[in-house]
Amino acid sequence: MVDISLQIIVMIFLLGFLAAFFDSVVGGGGLISVPALLLTGLPVPVVLGTNKLASTMSSLTSTITFARSGKIDYSVVKYLIPFSLTGAVLGTYTVRHVPVSLLKPAVIVLLIGVTLYTLLKKDWGSISTYAGLTNKTRALSILAAFAIGFYDGFFGPGTGSFLIFAFLFLGFDFVTAAGNAKVLNFTSNAASLMTFILMGSVNYMIGIIMGVAMIAGALVGSRLAIRKGSSYIRPLFIMVTILLIGKQAWDSFH
């Protein structure tokens, strides 16, 4: 248990709302929520577990909102959920034995690639060209779901961006790609959360306070994304990936 002031509680609530607003659409919420939780004085493993509790509440809210609007393709995500879940559990266990710093340079390179590709393909994601899975794209999708799930359990920042990019590559428009990504993001969050709970690394009081705020942020963000469409999500996606690159580069060199 930690003794936190009213000011810290208010800050956690406000930053939780903002984190979920972005995360519900394009990911990157951890850029805001994790530093906010660090201010409580919790140990880093408990910060990560507590953040997973709040993020799971947020991603479930976004998933339900996208599902109600028909912006999830279940024929694809149903194949990928078990692999995302397995990857997340393995990633969460691995983080206790392997330094996260080893992964950061690779993450920066991948995020730069995602951003440049999206910038160069100006009409990418504006309309859906998805025509079903072939044996090749099914195998690649399963590999991506496992790898991104593992990354989410192990480290996390940029998970939403990587998932959206993967679904865009299959031919989905930005809105449906975001909806599909939320399903897998919820799966990996929930699996990772259960692992953190088993390891005793969750502060429930703080996690629920931030989680309630993130539910509100996720509702506002996902509804706005569905209403505004690809013209709104694309620039937000690019902005968040650039911020992620800057944050990871700063952490790596300082």
GROMACS .gro file of C-alpha atoms in nm:
model
  254
    1MET     CA    1   0.000   0.000   0.000
    2VAL     CA    2   0.109   0.358  -0.065
    3ASP     CA    3  -0.021   0.681   0.087
    4ILE     CA    4  -0.113   0.918  -0.198
    5SER     CA    5  -0.253   1.270  -0.183
    6LEU     CA    6  -0.578   1.397  -0.332
    7GLN     CA    7  -0.377   1.594  -0.588
    8ILE     CA    8  -0.209   1.274  -0.711
    9ILE     CA    9  -0.546   1.097  -0.733
   10VAL     CA   10  -0.691   1.383  -0.941
   11MET     CA   11  -0.382   1.381  -1.165
   12ILE     CA   12  -0.407   1.002  -1.213
   13PHE     CA   13  -0.774   1.041  -1.309
   14LEU     CA   14  -0.717   1.322  -1.560
   15LEU     CA   15  -0.410   1.164  -1.721
   16GLY     CA   16  -0.585   0.827  -1.729
   17PHE     CA   17  -0.869   0.983  -1.930
   18LEU     CA   18  -0.623   1.142  -2.174
   19ALA     CA   19  -0.421   0.820  -2.208
   20ALA     CA   20  -0.730   0.615  -2.290
   21PHE     CA   21  -0.858   0.876  -2.537
   22PHE     CA   22  -0.549   0.825  -2.754
   23ASP     CA   23  -0.506   0.456  -2.677
   24SER     CA   24  -0.863   0.369  -2.778
   25VAL     CA   25  -0.791   0.488  -3.132
   26VAL     CA   26  -0.421   0.442  -3.215
   27GLY     CA   27  -0.247   0.315  -2.901
   28GLY     CA   28   0.032   0.493  -2.718
   29GLY     CA   29  -0.163   0.547  -2.395
   30GLY     CA   30   0.124   0.405  -2.192
   31LEU     CA   31   0.324   0.717  -2.280
   32ILE     CA   32   0.091   0.902  -2.043
   33SER     CA   33  -0.038   0.644  -1.795
   34VAL     CA   34   0.293   0.482  -1.691
   35PRO     CA   35   0.473   0.811  -1.601
   36ALA     CA   36   0.159   0.917  -1.410
   37LEU     CA   37   0.164   0.595  -1.207
   38LEU     CA   38   0.536   0.630  -1.137
   39LEU     CA   39   0.457   0.954  -0.949
   40THR     CA   40   0.268   0.749  -0.689
   41GLY     CA   41   0.594   0.596  -0.568
   42LEU     CA   42   0.493   0.239  -0.653
   43PRO     CA   43   0.775  -0.003  -0.746
   44VAL     CA   44   0.820  -0.034  -1.124
   45PRO     CA   45   0.684  -0.394  -1.149
   46VAL     CA   46   0.370  -0.284  -0.958
   47VAL     CA   47   0.338   0.024  -1.183
   48LEU     CA   48   0.338  -0.203  -1.489
   49GLY     CA   49   0.085  -0.441  -1.335
   50THR     CA   50  -0.140  -0.158  -1.216
   51ASN     CA   51  -0.121   0.001  -1.561
   52LYS     CA   52  -0.233  -0.333  -1.710
   53LEU     CA   53  -0.539  -0.335  -1.484
   54ALA     CA   54  -0.643   0.013  -1.599
   55SER     CA   55  -0.551  -0.061  -1.963
   56THR     CA   56  -0.757  -0.380  -1.962
   57MET     CA   57  -1.062  -0.184  -1.844
   58SER     CA   58  -0.997   0.072  -2.119
   59SER     CA   59  -0.937  -0.175  -2.402
   60LEU     CA   60  -1.251  -0.374  -2.309
   61THR     CA   61  -1.455  -0.052  -2.333
   62SER     CA   62  -1.306   0.033  -2.673
   63THR     CA   63  -1.361  -0.321  -2.801
   64ILE     CA   64  -1.730  -0.313  -2.703
   65THR     CA   65  -1.775   0.030  -2.864
   66PHE     CA   66  -1.615  -0.077  -3.194
   67ALA     CA   67  -1.811  -0.405  -3.187
   68ARG     CA   68  -2.144  -0.226  -3.145
   69SER     CA   69  -2.062  -0.013  -3.449
   70GLY     CA   70  -1.978  -0.316  -3.664
   71LYS     CA   71  -1.612  -0.212  -3.700
   72ILE     CA   72  -1.456  -0.547  -3.607
   73ASP     CA   73  -1.395  -0.832  -3.852
   74TYR     CA   74  -1.446  -1.143  -3.638
   75SER     CA   75  -1.351  -1.379  -3.922
   76VAL     CA   76  -0.992  -1.259  -3.882
   77VAL     CA   77  -0.953  -1.184  -3.512
   78LYS     CA   78  -1.097  -1.519  -3.397
   79TYR     CA   79  -0.791  -1.695  -3.543
   80LEU     CA   80  -0.548  -1.455  -3.379
   81ILE     CA   81  -0.680  -1.424  -3.021
   82PRO     CA   82  -0.517  -1.746  -2.886
   83PHE     CA   83  -0.177  -1.647  -3.027
   84SER     CA   84  -0.198  -1.293  -2.890
   85LEU     CA   85  -0.293  -1.434  -2.548
   86THR     CA   86  -0.010  -1.689  -2.544
   87GLY     CA   87   0.245  -1.431  -2.653
   88ALA     CA   88   0.137  -1.186  -2.381
   89VAL     CA   89   0.171  -1.445  -2.101
   90LEU     CA   90   0.517  -1.546  -2.218
   91GLY     CA   91   0.620  -1.182  -2.256
   92THR     CA   92   0.508  -1.093  -1.903
   93TYR     CA   93   0.707  -1.380  -1.753
   94THR     CA   94   1.011  -1.293  -1.966
   95VAL     CA   95   1.024  -0.930  -1.846
   96ARG     CA   96   1.139  -1.053  -1.503
   97HIS     CA   97   1.448  -1.216  -1.654
   98VAL     CA   98   1.551  -1.002  -1.952
   99PRO     CA   99   1.632  -0.625  -1.935
  100VAL     CA  100   1.376  -0.416  -2.128
  101SER     CA  101   1.662  -0.190  -2.244
  102LEU     CA  102   1.774  -0.460  -2.487
  103LEU     CA  103   1.452  -0.418  -2.684
  104LYS     CA  104   1.437  -0.039  -2.710
  105PRO     CA  105   1.668   0.016  -3.014
  106ALA     CA  106   1.472  -0.238  -3.219
  107VAL     CA  107   1.142  -0.075  -3.119
  108ILE     CA  108   1.268   0.267  -3.235
  109VAL     CA  109   1.368   0.127  -3.575
  110LEU     CA  110   1.033  -0.051  -3.619
  111LEU     CA  111   0.833   0.259  -3.523
  112ILE     CA  112   1.032   0.472  -3.768
  113GLY     CA  113   0.955   0.218  -4.041
  114VAL     CA  114   0.583   0.218  -3.954
  115THR     CA  115   0.569   0.599  -3.959
  116LEU     CA  116   0.759   0.642  -4.286
  117TYR     CA  117   0.553   0.375  -4.462
  118THR     CA  118   0.228   0.538  -4.349
  119LEU     CA  119   0.348   0.885  -4.453
  120LEU     CA  120   0.456   0.768  -4.800
  121LYS     CA  121   0.131   0.577  -4.868
  122LYS     CA  122  -0.099   0.879  -4.845
  123ASP     CA  123  -0.425   0.699  -4.929
  124TRP     CA  124  -0.343   0.390  -4.725
  125GLY     CA  125  -0.630   0.289  -4.502
  126SER     CA  126  -0.881   0.531  -4.653
  127ILE     CA  127  -1.087   0.245  -4.800
  128SER     CA  128  -1.087  -0.129  -4.730
  129THR     CA  129  -0.928  -0.358  -4.988
  130TYR     CA  130  -0.938  -0.667  -4.764
  131ALA     CA  131  -1.053  -0.973  -4.959
  132GLY     CA  132  -0.999  -1.254  -4.709
  133LEU     CA  133  -0.702  -1.447  -4.575
  134THR     CA  134  -0.479  -1.664  -4.788
  135ASN     CA  135  -0.260  -1.937  -4.637
  136LYS     CA  136   0.036  -1.698  -4.650
  137THR     CA  137  -0.140  -1.399  -4.493
  138ARG     CA  138  -0.299  -1.626  -4.227
  139ALA     CA  139   0.044  -1.756  -4.126
  140LEU     CA  140   0.194  -1.405  -4.122
  141SER     CA  141  -0.103  -1.274  -3.919
  142ILE     CA  142  -0.063  -1.551  -3.660
  143LEU     CA  143   0.308  -1.475  -3.631
  144ALA     CA  144   0.236  -1.101  -3.595
  145ALA     CA  145  -0.034  -1.162  -3.331
  146PHE     CA  146   0.202  -1.379  -3.124
  147ALA     CA  147   0.499  -1.142  -3.160
  148ILE     CA  148   0.300  -0.825  -3.080
  149GLY     CA  149   0.126  -1.003  -2.791
  150PHE     CA  150   0.467  -1.104  -2.653
  151TYR     CA  151   0.590  -0.747  -2.695
  152ASP     CA  152   0.282  -0.611  -2.516
  153GLY     CA  153   0.340  -0.841  -2.219
  154PHE     CA  154   0.714  -0.774  -2.217
  155PHE     CA  155   0.734  -0.399  -2.279
  156GLY     CA  156   0.420  -0.243  -2.430
  157PRO     CA  157   0.471   0.107  -2.578
  158GLY     CA  158   0.355   0.113  -2.940
  159THR     CA  159   0.150  -0.209  -2.924
  160GLY     CA  160  -0.160  -0.038  -3.065
  161SER     CA  161   0.039   0.118  -3.348
  162PHE     CA  162   0.196  -0.216  -3.444
  163LEU     CA  163  -0.142  -0.393  -3.439
  164ILE     CA  164  -0.311  -0.126  -3.653
  165PHE     CA  165  -0.020  -0.138  -3.898
  166ALA     CA  166  -0.055  -0.517  -3.925
  167PHE     CA  167  -0.427  -0.493  -4.005
  168LEU     CA  168  -0.369  -0.210  -4.252
  169PHE     CA  169  -0.123  -0.439  -4.428
  170LEU     CA  170  -0.402  -0.694  -4.469
  171GLY     CA  171  -0.607  -0.428  -4.651
  172PHE     CA  172  -0.842  -0.300  -4.381
  173ASP     CA  173  -0.935   0.067  -4.358
  174PHE     CA  174  -0.811   0.263  -4.055
  175VAL     CA  175  -1.137   0.239  -3.857
  176THR     CA  176  -1.175  -0.140  -3.889
  177ALA     CA  177  -0.801  -0.186  -3.837
  178ALA     CA  178  -0.837   0.008  -3.510
  179GLY     CA  179  -1.136  -0.207  -3.409
  180ASN     CA  180  -0.955  -0.533  -3.485
  181ALA     CA  181  -0.647  -0.406  -3.303
  182LYS     CA  182  -0.852  -0.332  -2.992
  183VAL     CA  183  -0.973  -0.693  -2.973
  184LEU     CA  184  -0.618  -0.828  -2.974
  185ASN     CA  185  -0.499  -0.547  -2.747
  186PHE     CA  186  -0.768  -0.640  -2.493
  187THR     CA  187  -0.668  -1.006  -2.519
  188SER     CA  188  -0.300  -0.939  -2.455
  189ASN     CA  189  -0.380  -0.686  -2.180
  190ALA     CA  190  -0.607  -0.933  -1.998
  191ALA     CA  191  -0.358  -1.219  -2.027
  192SER     CA  192  -0.073  -0.998  -1.908
  193LEU     CA  193  -0.288  -0.865  -1.621
  194MET     CA  194  -0.365  -1.217  -1.496
  195THR     CA  195   0.007  -1.292  -1.498
  196PHE     CA  196   0.085  -0.974  -1.301
  197ILE     CA  197  -0.190  -1.067  -1.051
  198LEU     CA  198  -0.036  -1.412  -0.999
  199MET     CA  199   0.298  -1.241  -0.936
  200GLY     CA  200   0.139  -1.002  -0.684
  201SER     CA  201   0.229  -0.694  -0.887
  202VAL     CA  202  -0.100  -0.499  -0.898
  203ASN     CA  203  -0.223  -0.213  -0.678
  204TYR     CA  204  -0.601  -0.246  -0.709
  205MET     CA  205  -0.702   0.085  -0.550
  206ILE     CA  206  -0.489   0.299  -0.783
  207GLY     CA  207  -0.557   0.073  -1.081
  208ILE     CA  208  -0.934   0.104  -1.043
  209ILE     CA  209  -0.916   0.483  -0.998
  210MET     CA  210  -0.721   0.514  -1.323
  211GLY     CA  211  -0.933   0.242  -1.486
  212VAL     CA  212  -1.259   0.432  -1.430
  213ALA     CA  213  -1.104   0.740  -1.591
  214MET     CA  214  -0.976   0.528  -1.880
  215ILE     CA  215  -1.322   0.382  -1.941
  216ALA     CA  216  -1.452   0.737  -1.990
  217GLY     CA  217  -1.158   0.828  -2.216
  218ALA     CA  218  -1.199   0.512  -2.422
  219LEU     CA  219  -1.571   0.580  -2.477
  220VAL     CA  220  -1.506   0.935  -2.599
  221GLY     CA  221  -1.204   0.842  -2.813
  222SER     CA  222  -1.349   0.535  -2.985
  223ARG     CA  223  -1.684   0.702  -3.058
  224LEU     CA  224  -1.507   1.001  -3.209
  225ALA     CA  225  -1.291   0.771  -3.424
  226ILE     CA  226  -1.592   0.581  -3.554
  227ARG     CA  227  -1.777   0.905  -3.635
  228LYS     CA  228  -1.482   1.089  -3.795
  229GLY     CA  229  -1.333   0.792  -3.982
  230SER     CA  230  -0.994   0.746  -4.146
  231SER     CA  231  -0.934   1.118  -4.203
  232TYR     CA  232  -0.920   1.158  -3.825
  233ILE     CA  233  -0.736   0.837  -3.732
  234ARG     CA  234  -0.452   0.860  -3.987
  235PRO     CA  235  -0.295   1.189  -3.866
  236LEU     CA  236  -0.348   1.083  -3.503
  237PHE     CA  237  -0.175   0.752  -3.580
  238ILE     CA  238   0.123   0.933  -3.733
  239MET     CA  239   0.142   1.183  -3.446
  240VAL     CA  240   0.141   0.911  -3.178
  241THR     CA  241   0.403   0.697  -3.352
  242ILE     CA  242   0.632   1.002  -3.382
  243LEU     CA  243   0.583   1.073  -3.010
  244LEU     CA  244   0.662   0.708  -2.934
  245ILE     CA  245   0.982   0.730  -3.138
  246GLY     CA  246   1.088   1.043  -2.950
  247LYS     CA  247   1.009   0.891  -2.610
  248GLN     CA  248   1.193   0.565  -2.676
  249ALA     CA  249   1.493   0.750  -2.826
  250TRP     CA  250   1.510   0.979  -2.522
  251ASP     CA  251   1.496   0.683  -2.282
  252SER     CA  252   1.764   0.497  -2.476
  253PHE     CA  253   2.016   0.783  -2.486
  254HIS     CA  254   1.952   0.924  -2.138
   0.00000   0.00000   0.00000
